[in-house]
Amino acid sequence: MKYKRYHVYISGRVQGVFFRANTWKTALSLGITGWVRNLPDSRVETIFEGEENYAEAMLAWCRTGTPPARVDHVEAEEENAEGGFTTFDIVY
């Protein structure tokens, strides 16, 4: 089983629209671990990892989100999966 890890920055209308909460719910439903947080520059940052197909599905979700969010740009970098997370958390 191959694992993938992504470090992702999401910009658009992604703060104040439950984007973090929906990211958390999506990650839990896919068995993804990591974290998500708001940044001072109005972007959302997330690092997550999981089985390859689920990590790819999570990345695809980050590109669209759910209404009323609007994703304008996603910057994603694949990193080495380290297995360092046990849960998916919202970081404040």
PDB file of N, CA and C in Angstrom:
ATOM      1  N   MET A   1       0.837  -1.172   0.000  1.00  0.00           N
ATOM      2  CA  MET A   1       0.000   0.000   0.000  1.00  0.00           C
ATOM      3  C   MET A   1       0.888   1.244   0.000  1.00  0.00           C
ATOM      4  N   LYS A   2       0.700   2.126  -0.961  1.00  0.00           N
ATOM      5  CA  LYS A   2       1.517   3.327  -1.072  1.00  0.00           C
ATOM      6  C   LYS A   2       0.815   4.500  -0.387  1.00  0.00           C
ATOM      7  N   TYR A   3       1.585   5.264   0.360  1.00  0.00           N
ATOM      8  CA  TYR A   3       1.057   6.440   1.044  1.00  0.00           C
ATOM      9  C   TYR A   3       1.597   7.703   0.396  1.00  0.00           C
ATOM     10  N   LYS A   4       0.770   8.760   0.429  1.00  0.00           N
ATOM     11  CA  LYS A   4       1.174  10.066  -0.087  1.00  0.00           C
ATOM     12  C   LYS A   4       0.923  11.123   0.973  1.00  0.00           C
ATOM     13  N   ARG A   5       1.738  12.167   0.893  1.00  0.00           N
ATOM     14  CA  ARG A   5       1.589  13.311   1.788  1.00  0.00           C
ATOM     15  C   ARG A   5       1.637  14.581   0.951  1.00  0.00           C
ATOM     16  N   TYR A   6       0.728  15.510   1.233  1.00  0.00           N
ATOM     17  CA  TYR A   6       0.672  16.779   0.533  1.00  0.00           C
ATOM     18  C   TYR A   6       0.700  17.935   1.521  1.00  0.00           C
ATOM     19  N   HIS A   7       1.403  18.993   1.119  1.00  0.00           N
ATOM     20  CA  HIS A   7       1.389  20.273   1.824  1.00  0.00           C
ATOM     21  C   HIS A   7       0.696  21.236   0.871  1.00  0.00           C
ATOM     22  N   VAL A   8      -0.442  21.781   1.303  1.00  0.00           N
ATOM     23  CA  VAL A   8      -1.323  22.500   0.390  1.00  0.00           C
ATOM     24  C   VAL A   8      -1.685  23.879   0.948  1.00  0.00           C
ATOM     25  N   TYR A   9      -1.653  24.873   0.061  1.00  0.00           N
ATOM     26  CA  TYR A   9      -2.142  26.220   0.363  1.00  0.00           C
ATOM     27  C   TYR A   9      -3.322  26.497  -0.561  1.00  0.00           C
ATOM     28  N   ILE A  10      -4.441  26.926   0.032  1.00  0.00           N
ATOM     29  CA  ILE A  10      -5.668  27.154  -0.724  1.00  0.00           C
ATOM     30  C   ILE A  10      -6.052  28.626  -0.580  1.00  0.00           C
ATOM     31  N   SER A  11      -6.303  29.278  -1.701  1.00  0.00           N
ATOM     32  CA  SER A  11      -6.724  30.680  -1.647  1.00  0.00           C
ATOM     33  C   SER A  11      -8.052  30.851  -2.359  1.00  0.00           C
ATOM     34  N   GLY A  12      -8.718  31.925  -2.010  1.00  0.00           N
ATOM     35  CA  GLY A  12     -10.046  32.230  -2.527  1.00  0.00           C
ATOM     36  C   GLY A  12     -10.911  32.655  -1.359  1.00  0.00           C
ATOM     37  N   ARG A  13     -12.173  32.344  -1.447  1.00  0.00           N
ATOM     38  CA  ARG A  13     -13.078  32.606  -0.319  1.00  0.00           C
ATOM     39  C   ARG A  13     -13.102  31.339   0.538  1.00  0.00           C
ATOM     40  N   VAL A  14     -12.091  31.210   1.399  1.00  0.00           N
ATOM     41  CA  VAL A  14     -11.918  29.970   2.156  1.00  0.00           C
ATOM     42  C   VAL A  14     -11.863  30.186   3.665  1.00  0.00           C
ATOM     43  N   GLN A  15     -12.032  31.420   4.104  1.00  0.00           N
ATOM     44  CA  GLN A  15     -12.122  31.683   5.536  1.00  0.00           C
ATOM     45  C   GLN A  15     -13.487  32.264   5.850  1.00  0.00           C
ATOM     46  N   GLY A  16     -14.030  31.858   6.997  1.00  0.00           N
ATOM     47  CA  GLY A  16     -15.351  32.326   7.392  1.00  0.00           C
ATOM     48  C   GLY A  16     -16.489  31.614   6.686  1.00  0.00           C
ATOM     49  N   VAL A  17     -16.192  30.504   6.010  1.00  0.00           N
ATOM     50  CA  VAL A  17     -17.211  29.757   5.265  1.00  0.00           C
ATOM     51  C   VAL A  17     -17.160  28.263   5.602  1.00  0.00           C
ATOM     52  N   PHE A  18     -16.612  27.942   6.783  1.00  0.00           N
ATOM     53  CA  PHE A  18     -16.529  26.563   7.287  1.00  0.00           C
ATOM     54  C   PHE A  18     -15.628  25.663   6.440  1.00  0.00           C
ATOM     55  N   PHE A  19     -14.656  26.267   5.751  1.00  0.00           N
ATOM     56  CA  PHE A  19     -13.753  25.468   4.924  1.00  0.00           C
ATOM     57  C   PHE A  19     -12.929  24.515   5.786  1.00  0.00           C
ATOM     58  N   ARG A  20     -12.396  25.007   6.915  1.00  0.00           N
ATOM     59  CA  ARG A  20     -11.611  24.119   7.792  1.00  0.00           C
ATOM     60  C   ARG A  20     -12.461  22.968   8.311  1.00  0.00           C
ATOM     61  N   ALA A  21     -13.666  23.268   8.756  1.00  0.00           N
ATOM     62  CA  ALA A  21     -14.537  22.226   9.297  1.00  0.00           C
ATOM     63  C   ALA A  21     -14.879  21.190   8.233  1.00  0.00           C
ATOM     64  N   ASN A  22     -15.144  21.648   7.025  1.00  0.00           N
ATOM     65  CA  ASN A  22     -15.452  20.708   5.948  1.00  0.00           C
ATOM     66  C   ASN A  22     -14.216  19.926   5.507  1.00  0.00           C
ATOM     67  N   THR A  23     -13.050  20.549   5.581  1.00  0.00           N
ATOM     68  CA  THR A  23     -11.803  19.827   5.307  1.00  0.00           C
ATOM     69  C   THR A  23     -11.629  18.711   6.325  1.00  0.00           C
ATOM     70  N   TRP A  24     -11.868  19.023   7.581  1.00  0.00           N
ATOM     71  CA  TRP A  24     -11.768  18.045   8.666  1.00  0.00           C
ATOM     72  C   TRP A  24     -12.727  16.877   8.438  1.00  0.00           C
ATOM     73  N   LYS A  25     -13.988  17.187   8.122  1.00  0.00           N
ATOM     74  CA  LYS A  25     -14.984  16.132   7.877  1.00  0.00           C
ATOM     75  C   LYS A  25     -14.590  15.254   6.698  1.00  0.00           C
ATOM     76  N   THR A  26     -14.102  15.877   5.635  1.00  0.00           N
ATOM     77  CA  THR A  26     -13.695  15.122   4.451  1.00  0.00           C
ATOM     78  C   THR A  26     -12.505  14.227   4.766  1.00  0.00           C
ATOM     79  N   ALA A  27     -11.528  14.773   5.482  1.00  0.00           N
ATOM     80  CA  ALA A  27     -10.354  13.986   5.856  1.00  0.00           C
ATOM     81  C   ALA A  27     -10.758  12.775   6.690  1.00  0.00           C
ATOM     82  N   LEU A  28     -11.631  12.985   7.659  1.00  0.00           N
ATOM     83  CA  LEU A  28     -12.068  11.861   8.502  1.00  0.00           C
ATOM     84  C   LEU A  28     -12.779  10.800   7.672  1.00  0.00           C
ATOM     85  N   SER A  29     -13.605  11.230   6.725  1.00  0.00           N
ATOM     86  CA  SER A  29     -14.348  10.256   5.912  1.00  0.00           C
ATOM     87  C   SER A  29     -13.421   9.448   5.007  1.00  0.00           C
ATOM     88  N   LEU A  30     -12.253  10.019   4.664  1.00  0.00           N
ATOM     89  CA  LEU A  30     -11.293   9.336   3.786  1.00  0.00           C
ATOM     90  C   LEU A  30     -10.192   8.605   4.554  1.00  0.00           C
ATOM     91  N   GLY A  31     -10.181   8.735   5.863  1.00  0.00           N
ATOM     92  CA  GLY A  31      -9.129   8.104   6.652  1.00  0.00           C
ATOM     93  C   GLY A  31      -7.796   8.832   6.533  1.00  0.00           C
ATOM     94  N   ILE A  32      -7.851  10.140   6.274  1.00  0.00           N
ATOM     95  CA  ILE A  32      -6.660  10.972   6.099  1.00  0.00           C
ATOM     96  C   ILE A  32      -6.229  11.531   7.450  1.00  0.00           C
ATOM     97  N   THR A  33      -4.919  11.658   7.670  1.00  0.00           N
ATOM     98  CA  THR A  33      -4.398  12.270   8.884  1.00  0.00           C
ATOM     99  C   THR A  33      -3.633  13.536   8.535  1.00  0.00           C
ATOM    100  N   GLY A  34      -3.511  14.439   9.506  1.00  0.00           N
ATOM    101  CA  GLY A  34      -2.786  15.687   9.304  1.00  0.00           C
ATOM    102  C   GLY A  34      -3.448  16.814  10.049  1.00  0.00           C
ATOM    103  N   TRP A  35      -3.430  18.009   9.444  1.00  0.00           N
ATOM    104  CA  TRP A  35      -4.042  19.173  10.074  1.00  0.00           C
ATOM    105  C   TRP A  35      -4.407  20.228   9.029  1.00  0.00           C
ATOM    106  N   VAL A  36      -5.240  21.186   9.452  1.00  0.00           N
ATOM    107  CA  VAL A  36      -5.650  22.315   8.618  1.00  0.00           C
ATOM    108  C   VAL A  36      -5.714  23.551   9.502  1.00  0.00           C
ATOM    109  N   ARG A  37      -5.362  24.712   8.933  1.00  0.00           N
ATOM    110  CA  ARG A  37      -5.433  25.962   9.685  1.00  0.00           C
ATOM    111  C   ARG A  37      -5.632  27.146   8.744  1.00  0.00           C
ATOM    112  N   ASN A  38      -6.174  28.231   9.309  1.00  0.00           N
ATOM    113  CA  ASN A  38      -6.271  29.496   8.595  1.00  0.00           C
ATOM    114  C   ASN A  38      -4.947  30.230   8.719  1.00  0.00           C
ATOM    115  N   LEU A  39      -4.577  30.955   7.681  1.00  0.00           N
ATOM    116  CA  LEU A  39      -3.381  31.791   7.700  1.00  0.00           C
ATOM    117  C   LEU A  39      -3.791  33.261   7.762  1.00  0.00           C
ATOM    118  N   PRO A  40      -2.919  34.126   8.303  1.00  0.00           N
ATOM    119  CA  PRO A  40      -3.248  35.553   8.398  1.00  0.00           C
ATOM    120  C   PRO A  40      -3.499  36.219   7.047  1.00  0.00           C
ATOM    121  N   ASP A  41      -2.987  35.650   5.961  1.00  0.00           N
ATOM    122  CA  ASP A  41      -3.163  36.254   4.631  1.00  0.00           C
ATOM    123  C   ASP A  41      -4.436  35.775   3.919  1.00  0.00           C
ATOM    124  N   SER A  42      -5.363  35.184   4.661  1.00  0.00           N
ATOM    125  CA  SER A  42      -6.677  34.730   4.173  1.00  0.00           C
ATOM    126  C   SER A  42      -6.641  33.393   3.439  1.00  0.00           C
ATOM    127  N   ARG A  43      -5.482  32.744   3.360  1.00  0.00           N
ATOM    128  CA  ARG A  43      -5.421  31.408   2.774  1.00  0.00           C
ATOM    129  C   ARG A  43      -5.659  30.362   3.861  1.00  0.00           C
ATOM    130  N   VAL A  44      -5.859  29.136   3.423  1.00  0.00           N
ATOM    131  CA  VAL A  44      -5.921  27.980   4.312  1.00  0.00           C
ATOM    132  C   VAL A  44      -4.739  27.091   3.971  1.00  0.00           C
ATOM    133  N   GLU A  45      -4.084  26.565   4.995  1.00  0.00           N
ATOM    134  CA  GLU A  45      -2.953  25.653   4.831  1.00  0.00           C
ATOM    135  C   GLU A  45      -3.331  24.308   5.420  1.00  0.00           C
ATOM    136  N   THR A  46      -2.947  23.250   4.735  1.00  0.00           N
ATOM    137  CA  THR A  46      -3.174  21.909   5.257  1.00  0.00           C
ATOM    138  C   THR A  46      -2.013  21.002   4.870  1.00  0.00           C
ATOM    139  N   ILE A  47      -1.682  20.111   5.765  1.00  0.00           N
ATOM    140  CA  ILE A  47      -0.745  19.027   5.482  1.00  0.00           C
ATOM    141  C   ILE A  47      -1.495  17.746   5.807  1.00  0.00           C
ATOM    142  N   PHE A  48      -1.516  16.835   4.870  1.00  0.00           N
ATOM    143  CA  PHE A  48      -2.237  15.589   5.114  1.00  0.00           C
ATOM    144  C   PHE A  48      -1.551  14.433   4.414  1.00  0.00           C
ATOM    145  N   GLU A  49      -1.836  13.255   4.927  1.00  0.00           N
ATOM    146  CA  GLU A  49      -1.312  12.047   4.286  1.00  0.00           C
ATOM    147  C   GLU A  49      -2.270  10.891   4.503  1.00  0.00           C
ATOM    148  N   GLY A  50      -2.127   9.915   3.614  1.00  0.00           N
ATOM    149  CA  GLY A  50      -2.963   8.733   3.678  1.00  0.00           C
ATOM    150  C   GLY A  50      -2.663   7.830   2.494  1.00  0.00           C
ATOM    151  N   GLU A  51      -3.438   6.768   2.375  1.00  0.00           N
ATOM    152  CA  GLU A  51      -3.269   5.869   1.241  1.00  0.00           C
ATOM    153  C   GLU A  51      -3.383   6.693  -0.037  1.00  0.00           C
ATOM    154  N   GLU A  52      -2.596   6.314  -1.025  1.00  0.00           N
ATOM    155  CA  GLU A  52      -2.461   7.103  -2.248  1.00  0.00           C
ATOM    156  C   GLU A  52      -3.797   7.555  -2.840  1.00  0.00           C
ATOM    157  N   ASN A  53      -4.727   6.629  -3.037  1.00  0.00           N
ATOM    158  CA  ASN A  53      -5.991   7.000  -3.677  1.00  0.00           C
ATOM    159  C   ASN A  53      -6.809   7.948  -2.809  1.00  0.00           C
ATOM    160  N   TYR A  54      -6.743   7.799  -1.488  1.00  0.00           N
ATOM    161  CA  TYR A  54      -7.480   8.691  -0.603  1.00  0.00           C
ATOM    162  C   TYR A  54      -6.803  10.059  -0.501  1.00  0.00           C
ATOM    163  N   ALA A  55      -5.487  10.086  -0.513  1.00  0.00           N
ATOM    164  CA  ALA A  55      -4.770  11.363  -0.505  1.00  0.00           C
ATOM    165  C   ALA A  55      -5.061  12.139  -1.784  1.00  0.00           C
ATOM    166  N   GLU A  56      -5.129  11.444  -2.902  1.00  0.00           N
ATOM    167  CA  GLU A  56      -5.468  12.103  -4.174  1.00  0.00           C
ATOM    168  C   GLU A  56      -6.902  12.634  -4.141  1.00  0.00           C
ATOM    169  N   ALA A  57      -7.813  11.877  -3.538  1.00  0.00           N
ATOM    170  CA  ALA A  57      -9.201  12.332  -3.411  1.00  0.00           C
ATOM    171  C   ALA A  57      -9.278  13.558  -2.509  1.00  0.00           C
ATOM    172  N   MET A  58      -8.476  13.588  -1.452  1.00  0.00           N
ATOM    173  CA  MET A  58      -8.449  14.741  -0.553  1.00  0.00           C
ATOM    174  C   MET A  58      -7.920  15.970  -1.288  1.00  0.00           C
ATOM    175  N   LEU A  59      -6.884  15.793  -2.073  1.00  0.00           N
ATOM    176  CA  LEU A  59      -6.340  16.909  -2.850  1.00  0.00           C
ATOM    177  C   LEU A  59      -7.380  17.422  -3.847  1.00  0.00           C
ATOM    178  N   ALA A  60      -8.094  16.525  -4.485  1.00  0.00           N
ATOM    179  CA  ALA A  60      -9.149  16.928  -5.418  1.00  0.00           C
ATOM    180  C   ALA A  60     -10.229  17.718  -4.687  1.00  0.00           C
ATOM    181  N   TRP A  61     -10.580  17.288  -3.479  1.00  0.00           N
ATOM    182  CA  TRP A  61     -11.574  18.019  -2.695  1.00  0.00           C
ATOM    183  C   TRP A  61     -11.077  19.427  -2.393  1.00  0.00           C
ATOM    184  N   CYS A  62      -9.805  19.569  -2.051  1.00  0.00           N
ATOM    185  CA  CYS A  62      -9.236  20.885  -1.750  1.00  0.00           C
ATOM    186  C   CYS A  62      -9.358  21.834  -2.943  1.00  0.00           C
ATOM    187  N   ARG A  63      -9.390  21.307  -4.124  1.00  0.00           N
ATOM    188  CA  ARG A  63      -9.486  22.141  -5.324  1.00  0.00           C
ATOM    189  C   ARG A  63     -10.901  22.682  -5.558  1.00  0.00           C
ATOM    190  N   THR A  64     -11.896  22.121  -4.875  1.00  0.00           N
ATOM    191  CA  THR A  64     -13.274  22.571  -5.077  1.00  0.00           C
ATOM    192  C   THR A  64     -13.949  23.023  -3.794  1.00  0.00           C
ATOM    193  N   GLY A  65     -13.694  22.337  -2.677  1.00  0.00           N
ATOM    194  CA  GLY A  65     -14.375  22.661  -1.435  1.00  0.00           C
ATOM    195  C   GLY A  65     -15.873  22.438  -1.558  1.00  0.00           C
ATOM    196  N   THR A  66     -16.612  23.117  -0.701  1.00  0.00           N
ATOM    197  CA  THR A  66     -18.068  23.038  -0.730  1.00  0.00           C
ATOM    198  C   THR A  66     -18.639  24.440  -0.586  1.00  0.00           C
ATOM    199  N   PRO A  67     -19.818  24.687  -1.155  1.00  0.00           N
ATOM    200  CA  PRO A  67     -20.427  26.013  -1.020  1.00  0.00           C
ATOM    201  C   PRO A  67     -20.636  26.337   0.465  1.00  0.00           C
ATOM    202  N   PRO A  68     -20.450  27.564   0.860  1.00  0.00           N
ATOM    203  CA  PRO A  68     -20.272  28.771   0.069  1.00  0.00           C
ATOM    204  C   PRO A  68     -18.809  29.131  -0.221  1.00  0.00           C
ATOM    205  N   ALA A  69     -17.885  28.212   0.026  1.00  0.00           N
ATOM    206  CA  ALA A  69     -16.472  28.487  -0.283  1.00  0.00           C
ATOM    207  C   ALA A  69     -16.268  28.626  -1.789  1.00  0.00           C
ATOM    208  N   ARG A  70     -15.204  29.349  -2.137  1.00  0.00           N
ATOM    209  CA  ARG A  70     -14.814  29.469  -3.544  1.00  0.00           C
ATOM    210  C   ARG A  70     -13.299  29.329  -3.599  1.00  0.00           C
ATOM    211  N   VAL A  71     -12.828  28.295  -4.226  1.00  0.00           N
ATOM    212  CA  VAL A  71     -11.385  28.063  -4.339  1.00  0.00           C
ATOM    213  C   VAL A  71     -10.906  28.694  -5.646  1.00  0.00           C
ATOM    214  N   ASP A  72      -9.959  29.627  -5.519  1.00  0.00           N
ATOM    215  CA  ASP A  72      -9.394  30.286  -6.688  1.00  0.00           C
ATOM    216  C   ASP A  72      -8.065  29.679  -7.108  1.00  0.00           C
ATOM    217  N   HIS A  73      -7.294  29.223  -6.133  1.00  0.00           N
ATOM    218  CA  HIS A  73      -5.960  28.702  -6.445  1.00  0.00           C
ATOM    219  C   HIS A  73      -5.541  27.696  -5.379  1.00  0.00           C
ATOM    220  N   VAL A  74      -4.901  26.626  -5.814  1.00  0.00           N
ATOM    221  CA  VAL A  74      -4.355  25.618  -4.906  1.00  0.00           C
ATOM    222  C   VAL A  74      -2.900  25.405  -5.268  1.00  0.00           C
ATOM    223  N   GLU A  75      -2.050  25.553  -4.286  1.00  0.00           N
ATOM    224  CA  GLU A  75      -0.626  25.263  -4.435  1.00  0.00           C
ATOM    225  C   GLU A  75      -0.346  24.010  -3.614  1.00  0.00           C
ATOM    226  N   ALA A  76      -0.010  22.932  -4.281  1.00  0.00           N
ATOM    227  CA  ALA A  76       0.193  21.657  -3.599  1.00  0.00           C
ATOM    228  C   ALA A  76       1.576  21.109  -3.894  1.00  0.00           C
ATOM    229  N   GLU A  77       2.240  20.657  -2.855  1.00  0.00           N
ATOM    230  CA  GLU A  77       3.549  20.045  -2.996  1.00  0.00           C
ATOM    231  C   GLU A  77       3.520  18.663  -2.357  1.00  0.00           C
ATOM    232  N   GLU A  78       3.920  17.667  -3.116  1.00  0.00           N
ATOM    233  CA  GLU A  78       3.993  16.321  -2.562  1.00  0.00           C
ATOM    234  C   GLU A  78       5.261  16.213  -1.731  1.00  0.00           C
ATOM    235  N   GLU A  79       5.129  15.635  -0.547  1.00  0.00           N
ATOM    236  CA  GLU A  79       6.254  15.435   0.362  1.00  0.00           C
ATOM    237  C   GLU A  79       6.365  13.947   0.674  1.00  0.00           C
ATOM    238  N   ASN A  80       7.426  13.575   1.356  1.00  0.00           N
ATOM    239  CA  ASN A  80       7.586  12.188   1.783  1.00  0.00           C
ATOM    240  C   ASN A  80       6.589  11.875   2.885  1.00  0.00           C
ATOM    241  N   ALA A  81       5.817  10.823   2.699  1.00  0.00           N
ATOM    242  CA  ALA A  81       4.874  10.393   3.734  1.00  0.00           C
ATOM    243  C   ALA A  81       5.670   9.850   4.908  1.00  0.00           C
ATOM    244  N   GLU A  82       5.453  10.446   6.061  1.00  0.00           N
ATOM    245  CA  GLU A  82       6.233  10.082   7.245  1.00  0.00           C
ATOM    246  C   GLU A  82       5.454   9.250   8.250  1.00  0.00           C
ATOM    247  N   GLY A  83       4.129   9.249   8.130  1.00  0.00           N
ATOM    248  CA  GLY A  83       3.324   8.521   9.103  1.00  0.00           C
ATOM    249  C   GLY A  83       3.337   9.166  10.471  1.00  0.00           C
ATOM    250  N   GLY A  84       3.617  10.463  10.524  1.00  0.00           N
ATOM    251  CA  GLY A  84       3.751  11.154  11.799  1.00  0.00           C
ATOM    252  C   GLY A  84       2.462  11.638  12.420  1.00  0.00           C
ATOM    253  N   PHE A  85       1.342  11.503  11.715  1.00  0.00           N
ATOM    254  CA  PHE A  85       0.063  11.963  12.251  1.00  0.00           C
ATOM    255  C   PHE A  85      -0.792  10.755  12.659  1.00  0.00           C
ATOM    256  N   THR A  86      -1.566  10.930  13.717  1.00  0.00           N
ATOM    257  CA  THR A  86      -2.479   9.860  14.128  1.00  0.00           C
ATOM    258  C   THR A  86      -3.937  10.262  13.940  1.00  0.00           C
ATOM    259  N   THR A  87      -4.180  11.569  13.802  1.00  0.00           N
ATOM    260  CA  THR A  87      -5.541  12.089  13.628  1.00  0.00           C
ATOM    261  C   THR A  87      -5.482  13.214  12.585  1.00  0.00           C
ATOM    262  N   PHE A  88      -6.633  13.784  12.305  1.00  0.00           N
ATOM    263  CA  PHE A  88      -6.684  15.004  11.507  1.00  0.00           C
ATOM    264  C   PHE A  88      -7.262  16.077  12.400  1.00  0.00           C
ATOM    265  N   ASP A  89      -6.533  17.182  12.546  1.00  0.00           N
ATOM    266  CA  ASP A  89      -6.912  18.224  13.496  1.00  0.00           C
ATOM    267  C   ASP A  89      -7.115  19.568  12.807  1.00  0.00           C
ATOM    268  N   ILE A  90      -7.966  20.379  13.414  1.00  0.00           N
ATOM    269  CA  ILE A  90      -8.066  21.791  13.053  1.00  0.00           C
ATOM    270  C   ILE A  90      -7.150  22.527  14.012  1.00  0.00           C
ATOM    271  N   VAL A  91      -6.199  23.263  13.459  1.00  0.00           N
ATOM    272  CA  VAL A  91      -5.232  24.004  14.263  1.00  0.00           C
ATOM    273  C   VAL A  91      -5.694  25.454  14.332  1.00  0.00           C
ATOM    274  N   TYR A  92      -5.718  25.998  15.529  1.00  0.00           N
ATOM    275  CA  TYR A  92      -6.141  27.396  15.724  1.00  0.00           C
ATOM    276  C   TYR A  92      -4.954  28.258  16.066  1.00  0.00           C
TER     277      TYR A  92
END
